[in-house]
């Protein structure tokens, strides 16, 4: 684990191996440890992998108020500037996928391949804004424990809670140990989420879209929309997985990721 200062906050991150670079952005309410199986897989495949905790999460500085997606994206760019990484494959899950889309809006020239997992591209709805702000209020009032217990059967396909007890435990711990202050700030920021459909239509690099077949937060239709928007994008529906197919069906997810990385290499995306 390492830390560095980025845009006025301390960012905890892992930077493993060398070579062409894959950057992974975690979802809410998690931290960079959710990507451990993919980090190990990509490093073994010869890639340098950078995974960081977003501000407000994990070992990064906890911030209050409201953290919008453009702030998260600038932090991603700032960290990679610090690490001397000009171009990279960029992947994210859920909120992390929306950070990726914001990065595509801000600095598409730096991104050589895209992974968008269990995420959604349209702007937040009026109801969604209301619910996110209400949840932020609740987390500040009650903490993370009750929320974590409620959403675990949605984060993982319910049958996987008993079938994969160690994964369920890991996911529960990540949620329970997340700062409610940081999580609330991100929720308020995502309540203002813009529409990324137009941004996706301009993507010109290899793109992989992944979704769990049983994802209740971002159903298959959300993934299909992204796939329709990005020219040449590949959609992989992971059978028997919920919102975290990278953990619930690690082998299937990693195989799809490996094909994306091979595609990026084949088109010379990081010359």
mmCIF file of C-alpha atoms in Angstrom:
data_model
loop_
_atom_site.group_PDB
_atom_site.id
_atom_site.type_symbol
_atom_site.label_atom_id
_atom_site.label_comp_id
_atom_site.label_asym_id
_atom_site.label_seq_id
_atom_site.Cartn_x
_atom_site.Cartn_y
_atom_site.Cartn_z
ATOM 1 C CA UNK A 1 0.000 0.000 0.000
ATOM 2 C CA UNK A 2 1.160 3.524 -0.827
ATOM 3 C CA UNK A 3 -0.289 6.990 -0.355
ATOM 4 C CA UNK A 4 0.209 10.248 -2.181
ATOM 5 C CA UNK A 5 -1.322 13.708 -2.252
ATOM 6 C CA UNK A 6 -3.714 14.343 -5.128
ATOM 7 C CA UNK A 7 -5.811 17.492 -5.463
ATOM 8 C CA UNK A 8 -5.550 18.291 -1.772
ATOM 9 C CA UNK A 9 -6.379 14.838 -0.401
ATOM 10 C CA UNK A 10 -4.345 11.788 0.551
ATOM 11 C CA UNK A 11 -5.030 8.854 -1.770
ATOM 12 C CA UNK A 12 -4.308 5.234 -0.845
ATOM 13 C CA UNK A 13 -3.424 3.074 -3.811
ATOM 14 C CA UNK A 14 -1.746 -0.084 -5.068
ATOM 15 C CA UNK A 15 0.629 0.059 -8.024
ATOM 16 C CA UNK A 16 1.804 -3.382 -9.078
ATOM 17 C CA UNK A 17 4.245 -4.576 -11.723
ATOM 18 C CA UNK A 18 5.159 -2.635 -14.870
ATOM 19 C CA UNK A 19 4.334 -2.500 -18.558
ATOM 20 C CA UNK A 20 1.074 -1.418 -20.138
ATOM 21 C CA UNK A 21 -1.257 -0.071 -17.459
ATOM 22 C CA UNK A 22 -4.720 -1.097 -16.311
ATOM 23 C CA UNK A 23 -6.477 1.253 -13.876
ATOM 24 C CA UNK A 24 -9.445 -0.006 -11.833
ATOM 25 C CA UNK A 25 -11.997 2.201 -10.042
ATOM 26 C CA UNK A 26 -14.095 0.708 -7.258
ATOM 27 C CA UNK A 27 -17.811 1.147 -6.613
ATOM 28 C CA UNK A 28 -19.866 2.358 -3.640
ATOM 29 C CA UNK A 29 -19.647 1.611 -0.754
ATOM 30 C CA UNK A 30 -16.441 -0.334 -1.298
ATOM 31 C CA UNK A 31 -12.714 0.242 -1.666
ATOM 32 C CA UNK A 32 -9.904 -0.879 -3.936
ATOM 33 C CA UNK A 33 -9.717 -4.321 -2.323
ATOM 34 C CA UNK A 34 -12.793 -5.320 -4.319
ATOM 35 C CA UNK A 35 -10.502 -5.586 -7.357
ATOM 36 C CA UNK A 36 -7.946 -7.970 -5.815
ATOM 37 C CA UNK A 37 -8.817 -10.953 -8.069
ATOM 38 C CA UNK A 38 -8.547 -8.782 -11.172
ATOM 39 C CA UNK A 39 -5.315 -7.140 -10.019
ATOM 40 C CA UNK A 40 -3.719 -10.543 -9.496
ATOM 41 C CA UNK A 41 -5.021 -11.786 -12.841
ATOM 42 C CA UNK A 42 -3.823 -8.789 -14.871
ATOM 43 C CA UNK A 43 -0.413 -8.708 -13.199
ATOM 44 C CA UNK A 44 0.025 -12.388 -14.028
ATOM 45 C CA UNK A 45 -0.885 -11.527 -17.628
ATOM 46 C CA UNK A 46 1.959 -9.001 -17.765
ATOM 47 C CA UNK A 47 0.146 -5.757 -17.012
ATOM 48 C CA UNK A 48 0.895 -2.972 -14.575
ATOM 49 C CA UNK A 49 -2.213 -2.418 -12.453
ATOM 50 C CA UNK A 50 -3.151 0.676 -10.468
ATOM 51 C CA UNK A 51 -6.100 0.514 -8.061
ATOM 52 C CA UNK A 52 -6.842 3.402 -5.720
ATOM 53 C CA UNK A 53 -9.339 4.273 -3.023
ATOM 54 C CA UNK A 54 -11.566 7.131 -4.113
ATOM 55 C CA UNK A 55 -11.659 10.129 -1.801
ATOM 56 C CA UNK A 56 -13.984 9.369 1.087
ATOM 57 C CA UNK A 57 -13.353 5.617 0.873
ATOM 58 C CA UNK A 58 -10.847 3.073 2.124
ATOM 59 C CA UNK A 59 -7.511 4.587 3.063
ATOM 60 C CA UNK A 60 -8.050 7.894 1.258
ATOM 61 C CA UNK A 61 -9.033 11.141 2.939
ATOM 62 C CA UNK A 62 -12.631 11.264 4.146
ATOM 63 C CA UNK A 63 -14.427 14.297 2.767
ATOM 64 C CA UNK A 64 -17.805 15.710 3.743
ATOM 65 C CA UNK A 65 -20.458 17.577 1.823
ATOM 66 C CA UNK A 66 -20.822 16.517 -1.796
ATOM 67 C CA UNK A 67 -18.303 14.780 -4.071
ATOM 68 C CA UNK A 68 -19.340 14.857 -7.712
ATOM 69 C CA UNK A 69 -18.124 12.504 -10.408
ATOM 70 C CA UNK A 70 -15.979 15.183 -12.033
ATOM 71 C CA UNK A 71 -13.998 15.470 -8.795
ATOM 72 C CA UNK A 72 -13.397 11.722 -8.706
ATOM 73 C CA UNK A 73 -12.280 11.825 -12.357
ATOM 74 C CA UNK A 74 -9.795 14.621 -11.696
ATOM 75 C CA UNK A 75 -8.402 12.556 -8.820
ATOM 76 C CA UNK A 76 -7.900 9.604 -11.180
ATOM 77 C CA UNK A 77 -6.034 11.811 -13.631
ATOM 78 C CA UNK A 78 -4.009 13.440 -10.864
ATOM 79 C CA UNK A 79 -2.888 10.114 -9.418
ATOM 80 C CA UNK A 80 -1.817 8.816 -12.819
ATOM 81 C CA UNK A 81 0.078 12.052 -13.470
ATOM 82 C CA UNK A 82 1.906 11.449 -10.183
ATOM 83 C CA UNK A 83 2.718 7.908 -11.243
ATOM 84 C CA UNK A 84 3.873 8.958 -14.698
ATOM 85 C CA UNK A 85 1.192 7.036 -16.579
ATOM 86 C CA UNK A 86 0.112 8.979 -19.686
ATOM 87 C CA UNK A 87 -2.211 6.374 -21.234
ATOM 88 C CA UNK A 88 -4.063 3.416 -19.780
ATOM 89 C CA UNK A 89 -6.951 0.988 -19.942
ATOM 90 C CA UNK A 90 -9.610 2.209 -17.503
ATOM 91 C CA UNK A 91 -12.203 0.053 -15.785
ATOM 92 C CA UNK A 92 -14.866 0.671 -13.185
ATOM 93 C CA UNK A 93 -17.845 -1.026 -11.573
ATOM 94 C CA UNK A 94 -21.107 0.676 -10.579
ATOM 95 C CA UNK A 95 -20.175 4.155 -9.301
ATOM 96 C CA UNK A 96 -16.674 3.379 -10.552
ATOM 97 C CA UNK A 97 -18.108 2.871 -14.016
ATOM 98 C CA UNK A 98 -19.680 6.311 -13.845
ATOM 99 C CA UNK A 99 -16.307 7.728 -12.830
ATOM 100 C CA UNK A 100 -14.881 6.022 -15.923
ATOM 101 C CA UNK A 101 -17.538 7.656 -18.090
ATOM 102 C CA UNK A 102 -16.681 11.037 -16.609
ATOM 103 C CA UNK A 103 -13.006 10.347 -17.376
ATOM 104 C CA UNK A 104 -14.041 9.572 -20.962
ATOM 105 C CA UNK A 105 -15.714 12.965 -21.040
ATOM 106 C CA UNK A 106 -12.747 14.828 -19.555
ATOM 107 C CA UNK A 107 -9.684 13.148 -21.108
ATOM 108 C CA UNK A 108 -10.603 10.493 -23.715
ATOM 109 C CA UNK A 109 -7.208 10.833 -25.390
ATOM 110 C CA UNK A 110 -5.531 9.122 -22.425
ATOM 111 C CA UNK A 111 -7.784 6.041 -22.411
ATOM 112 C CA UNK A 112 -6.852 3.083 -24.615
ATOM 113 C CA UNK A 113 -9.509 0.592 -23.523
ATOM 114 C CA UNK A 114 -12.614 0.613 -21.357
ATOM 115 C CA UNK A 115 -14.282 -1.767 -18.898
ATOM 116 C CA UNK A 116 -17.757 -0.777 -17.714
ATOM 117 C CA UNK A 117 -19.258 -3.229 -15.230
ATOM 118 C CA UNK A 118 -22.717 -3.122 -13.651
ATOM 119 C CA UNK A 119 -23.171 0.576 -14.242
ATOM 120 C CA UNK A 120 -25.621 3.005 -15.809
ATOM 121 C CA UNK A 121 -25.144 5.834 -18.322
ATOM 122 C CA UNK A 122 -28.272 8.057 -18.250
ATOM 123 C CA UNK A 123 -28.590 11.079 -15.999
ATOM 124 C CA UNK A 124 -30.048 10.598 -12.562
ATOM 125 C CA UNK A 125 -33.836 10.812 -12.393
ATOM 126 C CA UNK A 126 -35.778 13.126 -10.102
ATOM 127 C CA UNK A 127 -36.733 10.155 -7.945
ATOM 128 C CA UNK A 128 -33.154 8.906 -7.941
ATOM 129 C CA UNK A 129 -31.896 12.283 -6.743
ATOM 130 C CA UNK A 130 -34.402 12.257 -3.920
ATOM 131 C CA UNK A 131 -33.552 8.702 -2.871
ATOM 132 C CA UNK A 132 -29.798 9.260 -2.946
ATOM 133 C CA UNK A 133 -30.050 12.346 -0.780
ATOM 134 C CA UNK A 134 -32.371 10.543 1.635
ATOM 135 C CA UNK A 135 -29.895 7.665 1.862
ATOM 136 C CA UNK A 136 -27.052 10.107 2.487
ATOM 137 C CA UNK A 137 -29.021 11.599 5.367
ATOM 138 C CA UNK A 138 -29.686 8.135 6.751
ATOM 139 C CA UNK A 139 -26.025 7.072 6.622
ATOM 140 C CA UNK A 140 -24.966 10.201 8.466
ATOM 141 C CA UNK A 141 -27.650 9.593 11.053
ATOM 142 C CA UNK A 142 -27.334 5.826 11.542
ATOM 143 C CA UNK A 143 -23.954 4.755 10.169
ATOM 144 C CA UNK A 144 -23.265 1.940 7.710
ATOM 145 C CA UNK A 145 -24.212 -1.248 9.582
ATOM 146 C CA UNK A 146 -27.963 -1.360 8.942
ATOM 147 C CA UNK A 147 -27.575 -0.295 5.331
ATOM 148 C CA UNK A 148 -24.867 -2.912 4.736
ATOM 149 C CA UNK A 149 -27.105 -5.669 6.082
ATOM 150 C CA UNK A 150 -30.035 -4.563 3.929
ATOM 151 C CA UNK A 151 -28.187 -4.307 0.625
ATOM 152 C CA UNK A 152 -25.955 -7.388 0.857
ATOM 153 C CA UNK A 153 -28.647 -9.562 -0.866
ATOM 154 C CA UNK A 154 -28.646 -7.024 -3.717
ATOM 155 C CA UNK A 155 -24.897 -6.569 -3.959
ATOM 156 C CA UNK A 156 -24.562 -10.339 -4.320
ATOM 157 C CA UNK A 157 -27.108 -12.660 -5.861
ATOM 158 C CA UNK A 158 -28.895 -14.005 -2.750
ATOM 159 C CA UNK A 159 -27.840 -17.607 -3.344
ATOM 160 C CA UNK A 160 -24.207 -16.513 -3.462
ATOM 161 C CA UNK A 161 -24.332 -15.276 0.129
ATOM 162 C CA UNK A 162 -24.482 -18.882 1.311
ATOM 163 C CA UNK A 163 -22.614 -20.411 -1.633
ATOM 164 C CA UNK A 164 -19.678 -17.987 -1.337
ATOM 165 C CA UNK A 165 -19.424 -17.174 2.379
ATOM 166 C CA UNK A 166 -15.936 -15.682 2.212
ATOM 167 C CA UNK A 167 -16.962 -13.329 -0.594
ATOM 168 C CA UNK A 168 -20.088 -12.347 1.330
ATOM 169 C CA UNK A 169 -17.958 -11.652 4.386
ATOM 170 C CA UNK A 170 -15.520 -9.536 2.378
ATOM 171 C CA UNK A 171 -18.305 -7.489 0.822
ATOM 172 C CA UNK A 172 -19.995 -6.985 4.190
ATOM 173 C CA UNK A 173 -16.747 -5.833 5.808
ATOM 174 C CA UNK A 174 -16.039 -3.381 2.998
ATOM 175 C CA UNK A 175 -19.471 -1.827 3.380
ATOM 176 C CA UNK A 176 -19.448 -1.710 7.177
ATOM 177 C CA UNK A 177 -15.993 -0.140 7.365
ATOM 178 C CA UNK A 178 -16.696 2.569 4.793
ATOM 179 C CA UNK A 179 -16.997 6.045 6.273
ATOM 180 C CA UNK A 180 -20.633 7.188 6.293
ATOM 181 C CA UNK A 181 -19.377 10.740 5.769
ATOM 182 C CA UNK A 182 -17.491 9.832 2.612
ATOM 183 C CA UNK A 183 -20.293 7.608 1.350
ATOM 184 C CA UNK A 184 -22.880 10.327 1.914
ATOM 185 C CA UNK A 185 -20.763 12.866 0.029
ATOM 186 C CA UNK A 186 -20.521 10.514 -2.946
ATOM 187 C CA UNK A 187 -24.251 9.800 -2.876
ATOM 188 C CA UNK A 188 -25.038 13.503 -2.956
ATOM 189 C CA UNK A 189 -22.629 13.913 -5.855
ATOM 190 C CA UNK A 190 -24.140 11.064 -7.823
ATOM 191 C CA UNK A 191 -27.567 12.598 -7.281
ATOM 192 C CA UNK A 192 -26.328 15.259 -9.724
ATOM 193 C CA UNK A 193 -25.045 12.716 -12.254
ATOM 194 C CA UNK A 194 -25.171 13.978 -15.862
ATOM 195 C CA UNK A 195 -26.099 11.971 -18.931
ATOM 196 C CA UNK A 196 -23.174 10.057 -20.438
ATOM 197 C CA UNK A 197 -24.936 8.587 -23.458
ATOM 198 C CA UNK A 198 -23.441 11.196 -25.787
ATOM 199 C CA UNK A 199 -19.991 10.631 -24.324
ATOM 200 C CA UNK A 200 -20.244 6.896 -24.935
ATOM 201 C CA UNK A 201 -21.169 7.393 -28.581
ATOM 202 C CA UNK A 202 -17.778 9.052 -29.111
ATOM 203 C CA UNK A 203 -15.705 6.203 -27.649
ATOM 204 C CA UNK A 204 -13.263 4.793 -30.201
ATOM 205 C CA UNK A 205 -11.296 2.240 -28.168
ATOM 206 C CA UNK A 206 -11.956 -1.427 -27.299
ATOM 207 C CA UNK A 207 -14.765 -1.574 -24.760
ATOM 208 C CA UNK A 208 -16.073 -4.375 -22.571
ATOM 209 C CA UNK A 209 -19.452 -4.128 -20.856
ATOM 210 C CA UNK A 210 -20.164 -6.635 -18.077
ATOM 211 C CA UNK A 211 -23.289 -7.185 -15.993
ATOM 212 C CA UNK A 212 -24.491 -9.854 -13.600
ATOM 213 C CA UNK A 213 -27.584 -11.685 -14.792
ATOM 214 C CA UNK A 214 -29.244 -11.065 -11.414
ATOM 215 C CA UNK A 215 -28.091 -7.481 -10.820
ATOM 216 C CA UNK A 216 -30.949 -5.540 -9.189
ATOM 217 C CA UNK A 217 -29.155 -2.187 -9.076
ATOM 218 C CA UNK A 218 -28.121 -2.013 -12.746
ATOM 219 C CA UNK A 219 -30.085 -4.602 -14.716
ATOM 220 C CA UNK A 220 -29.142 -6.065 -18.068
ATOM 221 C CA UNK A 221 -31.024 -3.332 -19.912
ATOM 222 C CA UNK A 222 -28.605 -0.720 -18.565
ATOM 223 C CA UNK A 223 -25.669 -2.731 -19.909
ATOM 224 C CA UNK A 224 -27.398 -3.219 -23.256
ATOM 225 C CA UNK A 225 -27.858 0.536 -23.601
ATOM 226 C CA UNK A 226 -24.154 1.139 -22.992
ATOM 227 C CA UNK A 227 -23.266 -1.570 -25.509
ATOM 228 C CA UNK A 228 -25.543 0.001 -28.108
ATOM 229 C CA UNK A 229 -23.951 3.401 -27.551
ATOM 230 C CA UNK A 230 -20.284 2.385 -27.830
ATOM 231 C CA UNK A 231 -19.291 1.365 -31.352
ATOM 232 C CA UNK A 232 -18.019 -2.213 -31.369
ATOM 233 C CA UNK A 233 -18.495 -2.776 -27.635
ATOM 234 C CA UNK A 234 -18.688 -6.341 -26.314
ATOM 235 C CA UNK A 235 -21.367 -7.305 -23.778
ATOM 236 C CA UNK A 236 -20.836 -10.157 -21.331
ATOM 237 C CA UNK A 237 -23.732 -11.202 -19.088
ATOM 238 C CA UNK A 238 -22.368 -13.187 -16.150
ATOM 239 C CA UNK A 239 -24.834 -15.903 -15.253
ATOM 240 C CA UNK A 240 -25.626 -16.345 -11.576
ATOM 241 C CA UNK A 241 -24.026 -13.072 -10.458
ATOM 242 C CA UNK A 242 -25.522 -9.973 -8.910
ATOM 243 C CA UNK A 243 -23.954 -6.525 -8.723
ATOM 244 C CA UNK A 244 -20.401 -7.797 -8.141
ATOM 245 C CA UNK A 245 -19.667 -10.374 -10.866
ATOM 246 C CA UNK A 246 -15.924 -9.732 -10.515
ATOM 247 C CA UNK A 247 -16.145 -11.414 -7.088
ATOM 248 C CA UNK A 248 -19.125 -13.742 -7.552
ATOM 249 C CA UNK A 249 -17.880 -15.273 -10.809
ATOM 250 C CA UNK A 250 -14.209 -14.379 -10.770
ATOM 251 C CA UNK A 251 -13.119 -16.805 -13.510
ATOM 252 C CA UNK A 252 -15.772 -15.665 -16.006
ATOM 253 C CA UNK A 253 -15.090 -11.999 -15.295
ATOM 254 C CA UNK A 254 -11.327 -12.418 -15.578
ATOM 255 C CA UNK A 255 -11.632 -14.301 -18.855
ATOM 256 C CA UNK A 256 -13.627 -11.418 -20.329
ATOM 257 C CA UNK A 257 -11.126 -8.897 -18.950
ATOM 258 C CA UNK A 258 -8.286 -10.901 -20.468
ATOM 259 C CA UNK A 259 -9.923 -10.734 -23.900
ATOM 260 C CA UNK A 260 -10.257 -6.958 -23.568
ATOM 261 C CA UNK A 261 -6.589 -6.583 -22.646
ATOM 262 C CA UNK A 262 -5.576 -8.763 -25.589
ATOM 263 C CA UNK A 263 -7.733 -6.627 -27.872
ATOM 264 C CA UNK A 264 -6.095 -3.432 -26.637
ATOM 265 C CA UNK A 265 -2.650 -4.914 -27.211
ATOM 266 C CA UNK A 266 -3.638 -6.132 -30.688
ATOM 267 C CA UNK A 267 -4.711 -2.682 -31.845
ATOM 268 C CA UNK A 268 -1.560 -1.093 -30.457
ATOM 269 C CA UNK A 269 -3.510 1.034 -28.008
ATOM 270 C CA UNK A 270 -0.533 1.846 -25.830
ATOM 271 C CA UNK A 271 2.330 2.435 -28.229
#
